[in-house]
Tab-separated table of C-alpha atoms in Angstrom:
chain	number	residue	atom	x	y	z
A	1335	UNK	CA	0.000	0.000	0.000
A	1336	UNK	CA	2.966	2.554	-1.178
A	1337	UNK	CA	1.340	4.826	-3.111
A	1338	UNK	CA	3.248	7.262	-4.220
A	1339	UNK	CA	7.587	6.705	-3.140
A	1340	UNK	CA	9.501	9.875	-3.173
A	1341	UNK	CA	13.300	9.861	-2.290
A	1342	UNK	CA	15.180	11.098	-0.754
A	1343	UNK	CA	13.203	13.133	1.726
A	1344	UNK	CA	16.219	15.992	2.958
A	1345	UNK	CA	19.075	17.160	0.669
A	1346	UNK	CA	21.300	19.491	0.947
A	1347	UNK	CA	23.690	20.273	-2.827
A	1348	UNK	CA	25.957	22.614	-3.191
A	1349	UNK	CA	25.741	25.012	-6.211
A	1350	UNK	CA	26.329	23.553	-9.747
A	1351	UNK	CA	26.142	20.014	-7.912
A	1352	UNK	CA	23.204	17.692	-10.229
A	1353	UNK	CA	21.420	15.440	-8.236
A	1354	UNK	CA	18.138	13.424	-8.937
A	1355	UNK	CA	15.040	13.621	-7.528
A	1356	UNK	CA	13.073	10.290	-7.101
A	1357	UNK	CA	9.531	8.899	-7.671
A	1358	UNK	CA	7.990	5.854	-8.134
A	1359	UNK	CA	4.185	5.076	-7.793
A	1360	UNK	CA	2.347	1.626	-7.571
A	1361	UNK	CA	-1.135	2.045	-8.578
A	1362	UNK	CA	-0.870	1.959	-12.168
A	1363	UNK	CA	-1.778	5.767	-12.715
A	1364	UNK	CA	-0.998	7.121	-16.245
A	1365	UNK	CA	-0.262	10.781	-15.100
A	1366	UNK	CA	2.859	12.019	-12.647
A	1367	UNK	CA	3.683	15.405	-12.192
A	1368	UNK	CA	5.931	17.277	-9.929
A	1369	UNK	CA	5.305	20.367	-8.031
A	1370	UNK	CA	7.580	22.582	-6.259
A	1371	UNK	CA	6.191	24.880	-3.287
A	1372	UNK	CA	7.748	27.878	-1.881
A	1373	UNK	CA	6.781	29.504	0.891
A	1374	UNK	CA	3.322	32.419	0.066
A	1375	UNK	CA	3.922	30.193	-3.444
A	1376	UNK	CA	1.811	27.573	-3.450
A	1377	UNK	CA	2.139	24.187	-5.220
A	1378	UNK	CA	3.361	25.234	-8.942
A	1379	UNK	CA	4.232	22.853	-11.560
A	1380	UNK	CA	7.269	21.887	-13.165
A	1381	UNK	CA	6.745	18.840	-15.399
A	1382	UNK	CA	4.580	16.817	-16.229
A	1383	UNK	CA	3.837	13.243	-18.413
A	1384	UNK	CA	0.653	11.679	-19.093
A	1385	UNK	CA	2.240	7.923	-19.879
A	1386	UNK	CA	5.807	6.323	-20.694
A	1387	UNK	CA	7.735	8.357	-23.308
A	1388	UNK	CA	5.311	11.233	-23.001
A	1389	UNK	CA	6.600	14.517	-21.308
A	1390	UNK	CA	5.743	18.091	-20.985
A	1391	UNK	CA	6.478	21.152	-19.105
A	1392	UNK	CA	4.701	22.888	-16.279
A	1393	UNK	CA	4.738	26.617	-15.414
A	1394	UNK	CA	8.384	26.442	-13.930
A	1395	UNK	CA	10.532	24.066	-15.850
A	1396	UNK	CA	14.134	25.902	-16.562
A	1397	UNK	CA	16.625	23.945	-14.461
A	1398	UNK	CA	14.972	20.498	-14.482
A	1399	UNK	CA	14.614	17.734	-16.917
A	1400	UNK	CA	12.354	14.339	-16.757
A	1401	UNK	CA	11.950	11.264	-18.739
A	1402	UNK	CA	9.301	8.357	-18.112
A	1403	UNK	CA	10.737	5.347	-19.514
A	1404	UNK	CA	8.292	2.776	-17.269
A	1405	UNK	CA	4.987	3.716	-15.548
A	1406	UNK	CA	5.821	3.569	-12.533
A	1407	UNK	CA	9.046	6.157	-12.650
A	1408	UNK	CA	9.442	9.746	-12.846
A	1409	UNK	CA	12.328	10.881	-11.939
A	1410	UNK	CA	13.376	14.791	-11.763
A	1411	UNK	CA	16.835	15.702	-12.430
A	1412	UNK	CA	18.590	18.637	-11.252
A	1413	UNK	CA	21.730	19.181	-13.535
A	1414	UNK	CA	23.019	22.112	-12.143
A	1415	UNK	CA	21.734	22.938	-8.881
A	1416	UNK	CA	21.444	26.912	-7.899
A	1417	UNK	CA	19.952	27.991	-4.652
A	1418	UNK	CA	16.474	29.464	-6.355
A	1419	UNK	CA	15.787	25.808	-6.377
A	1420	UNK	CA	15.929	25.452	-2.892
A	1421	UNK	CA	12.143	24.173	-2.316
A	1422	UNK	CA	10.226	21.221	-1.049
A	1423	UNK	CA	9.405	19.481	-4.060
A	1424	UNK	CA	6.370	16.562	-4.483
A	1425	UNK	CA	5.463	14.137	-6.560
A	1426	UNK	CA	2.214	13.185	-7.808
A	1427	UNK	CA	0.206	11.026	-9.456
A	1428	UNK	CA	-3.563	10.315	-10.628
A	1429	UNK	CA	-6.150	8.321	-13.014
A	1430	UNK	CA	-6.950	9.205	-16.355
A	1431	UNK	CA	-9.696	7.222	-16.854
A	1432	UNK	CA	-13.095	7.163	-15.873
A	1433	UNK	CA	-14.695	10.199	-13.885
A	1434	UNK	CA	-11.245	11.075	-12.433
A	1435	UNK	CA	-9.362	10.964	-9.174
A	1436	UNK	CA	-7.884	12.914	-6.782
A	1437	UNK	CA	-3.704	13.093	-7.299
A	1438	UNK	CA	-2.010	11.501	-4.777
A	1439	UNK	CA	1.318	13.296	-3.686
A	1440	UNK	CA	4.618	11.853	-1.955
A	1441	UNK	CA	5.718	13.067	1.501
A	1442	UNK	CA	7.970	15.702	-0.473
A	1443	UNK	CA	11.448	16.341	-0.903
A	1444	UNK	CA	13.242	19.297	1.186
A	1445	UNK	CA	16.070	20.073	-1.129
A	1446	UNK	CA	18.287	23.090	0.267
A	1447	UNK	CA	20.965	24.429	-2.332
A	1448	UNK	CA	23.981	26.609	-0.664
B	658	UNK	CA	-6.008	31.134	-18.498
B	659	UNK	CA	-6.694	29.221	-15.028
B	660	UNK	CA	-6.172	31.167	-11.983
B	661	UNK	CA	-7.255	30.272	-8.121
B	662	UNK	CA	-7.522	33.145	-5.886
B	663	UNK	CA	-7.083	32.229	-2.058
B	664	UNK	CA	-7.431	35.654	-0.084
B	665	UNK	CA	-7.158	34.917	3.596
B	666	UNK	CA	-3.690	34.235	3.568
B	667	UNK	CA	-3.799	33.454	7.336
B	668	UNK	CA	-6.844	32.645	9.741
B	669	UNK	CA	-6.562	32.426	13.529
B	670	UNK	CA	-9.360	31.202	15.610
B	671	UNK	CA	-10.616	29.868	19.024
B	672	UNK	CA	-11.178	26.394	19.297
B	673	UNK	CA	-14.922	25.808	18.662
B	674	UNK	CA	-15.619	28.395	16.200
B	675	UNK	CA	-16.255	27.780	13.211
B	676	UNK	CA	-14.556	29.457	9.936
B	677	UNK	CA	-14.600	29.318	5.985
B	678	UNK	CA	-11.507	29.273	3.753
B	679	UNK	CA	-12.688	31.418	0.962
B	680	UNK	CA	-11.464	29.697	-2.347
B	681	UNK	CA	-12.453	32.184	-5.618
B	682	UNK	CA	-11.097	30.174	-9.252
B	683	UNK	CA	-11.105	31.416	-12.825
B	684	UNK	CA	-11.208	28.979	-15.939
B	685	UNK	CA	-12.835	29.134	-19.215
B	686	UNK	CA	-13.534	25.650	-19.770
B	687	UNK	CA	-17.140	24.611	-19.207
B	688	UNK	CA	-15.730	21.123	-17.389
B	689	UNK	CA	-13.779	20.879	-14.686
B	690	UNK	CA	-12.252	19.780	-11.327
B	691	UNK	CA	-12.032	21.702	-7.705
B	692	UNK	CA	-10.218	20.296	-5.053
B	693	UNK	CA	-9.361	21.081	-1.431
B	694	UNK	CA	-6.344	19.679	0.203
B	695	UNK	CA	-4.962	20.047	3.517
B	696	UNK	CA	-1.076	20.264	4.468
B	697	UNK	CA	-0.163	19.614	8.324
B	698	UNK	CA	2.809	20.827	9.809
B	699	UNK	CA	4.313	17.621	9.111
B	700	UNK	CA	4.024	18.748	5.494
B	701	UNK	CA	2.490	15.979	3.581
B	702	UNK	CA	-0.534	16.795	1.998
B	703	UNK	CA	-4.077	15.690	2.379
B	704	UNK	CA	-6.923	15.060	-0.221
B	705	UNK	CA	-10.153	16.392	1.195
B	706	UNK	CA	-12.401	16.805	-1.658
B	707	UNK	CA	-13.352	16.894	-5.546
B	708	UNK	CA	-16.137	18.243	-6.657
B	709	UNK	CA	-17.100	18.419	-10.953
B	710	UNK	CA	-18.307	21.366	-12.686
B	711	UNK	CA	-21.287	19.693	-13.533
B	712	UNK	CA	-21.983	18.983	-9.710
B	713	UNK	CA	-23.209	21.790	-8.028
B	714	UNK	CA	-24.586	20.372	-4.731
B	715	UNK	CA	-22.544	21.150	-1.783
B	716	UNK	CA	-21.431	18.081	0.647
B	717	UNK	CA	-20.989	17.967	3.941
B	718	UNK	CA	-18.570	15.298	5.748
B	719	UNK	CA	-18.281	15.540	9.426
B	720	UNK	CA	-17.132	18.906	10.826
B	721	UNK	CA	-16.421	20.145	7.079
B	722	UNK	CA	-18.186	21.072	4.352
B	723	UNK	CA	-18.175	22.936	1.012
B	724	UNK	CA	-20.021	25.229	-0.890
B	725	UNK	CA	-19.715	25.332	-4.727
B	726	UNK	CA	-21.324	28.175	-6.291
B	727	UNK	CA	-20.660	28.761	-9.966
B	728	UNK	CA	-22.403	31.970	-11.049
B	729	UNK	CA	-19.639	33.503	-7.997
B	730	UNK	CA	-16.850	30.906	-9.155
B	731	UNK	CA	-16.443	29.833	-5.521
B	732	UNK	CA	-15.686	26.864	-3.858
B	733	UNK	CA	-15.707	27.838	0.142
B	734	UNK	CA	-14.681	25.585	2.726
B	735	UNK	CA	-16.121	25.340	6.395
B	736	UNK	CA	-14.994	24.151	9.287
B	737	UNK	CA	-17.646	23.259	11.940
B	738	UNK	CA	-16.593	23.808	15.835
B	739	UNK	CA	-12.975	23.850	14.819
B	740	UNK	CA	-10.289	21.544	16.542
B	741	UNK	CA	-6.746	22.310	17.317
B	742	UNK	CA	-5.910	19.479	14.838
B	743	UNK	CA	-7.586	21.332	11.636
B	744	UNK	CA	-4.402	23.462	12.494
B	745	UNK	CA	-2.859	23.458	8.889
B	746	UNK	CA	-2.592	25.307	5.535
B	747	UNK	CA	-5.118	24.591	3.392
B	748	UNK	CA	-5.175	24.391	-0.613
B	749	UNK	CA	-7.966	25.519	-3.358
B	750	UNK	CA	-7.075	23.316	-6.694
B	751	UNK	CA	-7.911	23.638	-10.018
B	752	UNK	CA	-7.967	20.840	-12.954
B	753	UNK	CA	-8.927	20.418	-16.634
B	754	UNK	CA	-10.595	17.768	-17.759
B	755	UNK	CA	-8.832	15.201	-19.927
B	756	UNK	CA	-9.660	14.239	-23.526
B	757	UNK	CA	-10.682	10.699	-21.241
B	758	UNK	CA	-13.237	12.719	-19.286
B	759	UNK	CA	-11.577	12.673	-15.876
B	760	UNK	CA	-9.881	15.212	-14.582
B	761	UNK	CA	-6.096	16.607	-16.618
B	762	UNK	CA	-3.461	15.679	-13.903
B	763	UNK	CA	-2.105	19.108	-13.540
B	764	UNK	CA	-3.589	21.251	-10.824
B	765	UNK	CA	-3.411	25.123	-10.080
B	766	UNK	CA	-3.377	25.786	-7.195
B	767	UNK	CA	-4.156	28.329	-4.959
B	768	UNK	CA	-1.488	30.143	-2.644
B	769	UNK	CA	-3.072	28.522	0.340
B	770	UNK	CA	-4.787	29.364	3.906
B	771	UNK	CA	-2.921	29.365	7.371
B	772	UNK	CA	-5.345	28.155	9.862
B	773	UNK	CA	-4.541	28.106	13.175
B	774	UNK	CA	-6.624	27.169	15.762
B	775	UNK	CA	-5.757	27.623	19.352
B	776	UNK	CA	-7.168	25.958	22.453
């Protein structure tokens, strides 16, 4: 009864390090997205896929880059890590089909860049 | 373009009283998806509810309930006799629908509510 996996949940890079971010869900849900929230923010999102080998960006995707090879997977990549991307960062995942579902999020990822 | 307006960017209250979370959206698609989820201080975050644009009847469950009204593009959340555990920040979300008729996975949402409820 996983749900959705995210790991690791604290990280701490140092600038230009890369790093990735990841997430893994068991409930066979075509669509995983991840958010990034900042404090007054919100949730805002910064990629998106709606099934393996299908990606797309959100509203803040500069400095990140995804792939969805398997369903289950979607991992975020940080390839140069500045300290604007120091955020808590979650997963998520839903159903496509039918009359829709709620997404279901990971516990988050704290990631601190100095 | 899809907005969600949350105004109250913090609430404080007396345990027992009860209080709305004012949630105001903006779309121009005729279908779609509210939500309302809460986030603890332990940080993960909570589903509470979905309501469709097709569905305007409000629901009660428990202590909380929600009000949908479309012709104010509102989807206000109460809290009945609050508890120091509804002590959170609370999110307003807005979805598309998908070309499979459920709701698009990406959600807008709102800034959030600080709710704090002391004993």
């Amino acid at each position: 009864n996983a749900g959705v996996t995210q790991t690791p949940k604290f990280q701490v890079l140092k600038t230009g390090q890369s790093m990735t971010l990841q997430c893994a869900q068991d409930m066979n849900h075509e669509y995983m997205s991840w958010y990034r929230q900042d404090p007054g923010m919100g949730l805002r999102l910064i990629h998106y896929s709606v099934g393996a080998g299908i990606t797309d960006q959100g509203e803040v995707p500069n400095g990140y880059n995804v792939s969805r090879s398997t369903t289950e997977d979607f991992p975020l990549r940080l390839l140069s890590a500045a300290p604007s991307q120091t955020s808590v960062y979650f997963c998520a995942s839903s159903s496509q089909t039918g009359r829709g579902t709620e997404a279901f999020f990971g516990q988050g990822t704290r990631l601190t860049v100095v | 373009a899809q907005k969600v307006t949350q105004a109250q960017t913090e609430i404080s209250v007396v345990e027992k009283e009860d209080v709305t979370l004012d949630c105001v959206y903006e779309t121009r698609d005729t279908t779609y998806y509210l939500f309302w989820y809460k986030q603890p201080p332990s940080g993960e975050l909570v589903f509470l509810i979905r309501r469709n644009s097709f569905d305007e009847q409000n629901e009660i469950s428990g202590r909380y309930s929600w009000n949908f009204q479309k012709s104010t593009s509102s989807f206000n959340f109460t809290i009945t006799a609050s508890q120091v555990v509804d002590s959170a920040v609370y999110f307003c979300a807005l979805s598309e629908a998908s070309s499979y008729g459920g709701n698009q996975g990406n959600l807008i949402f709102g800034k959030g509510t600080k709710l704090s409820v002391k004993p």
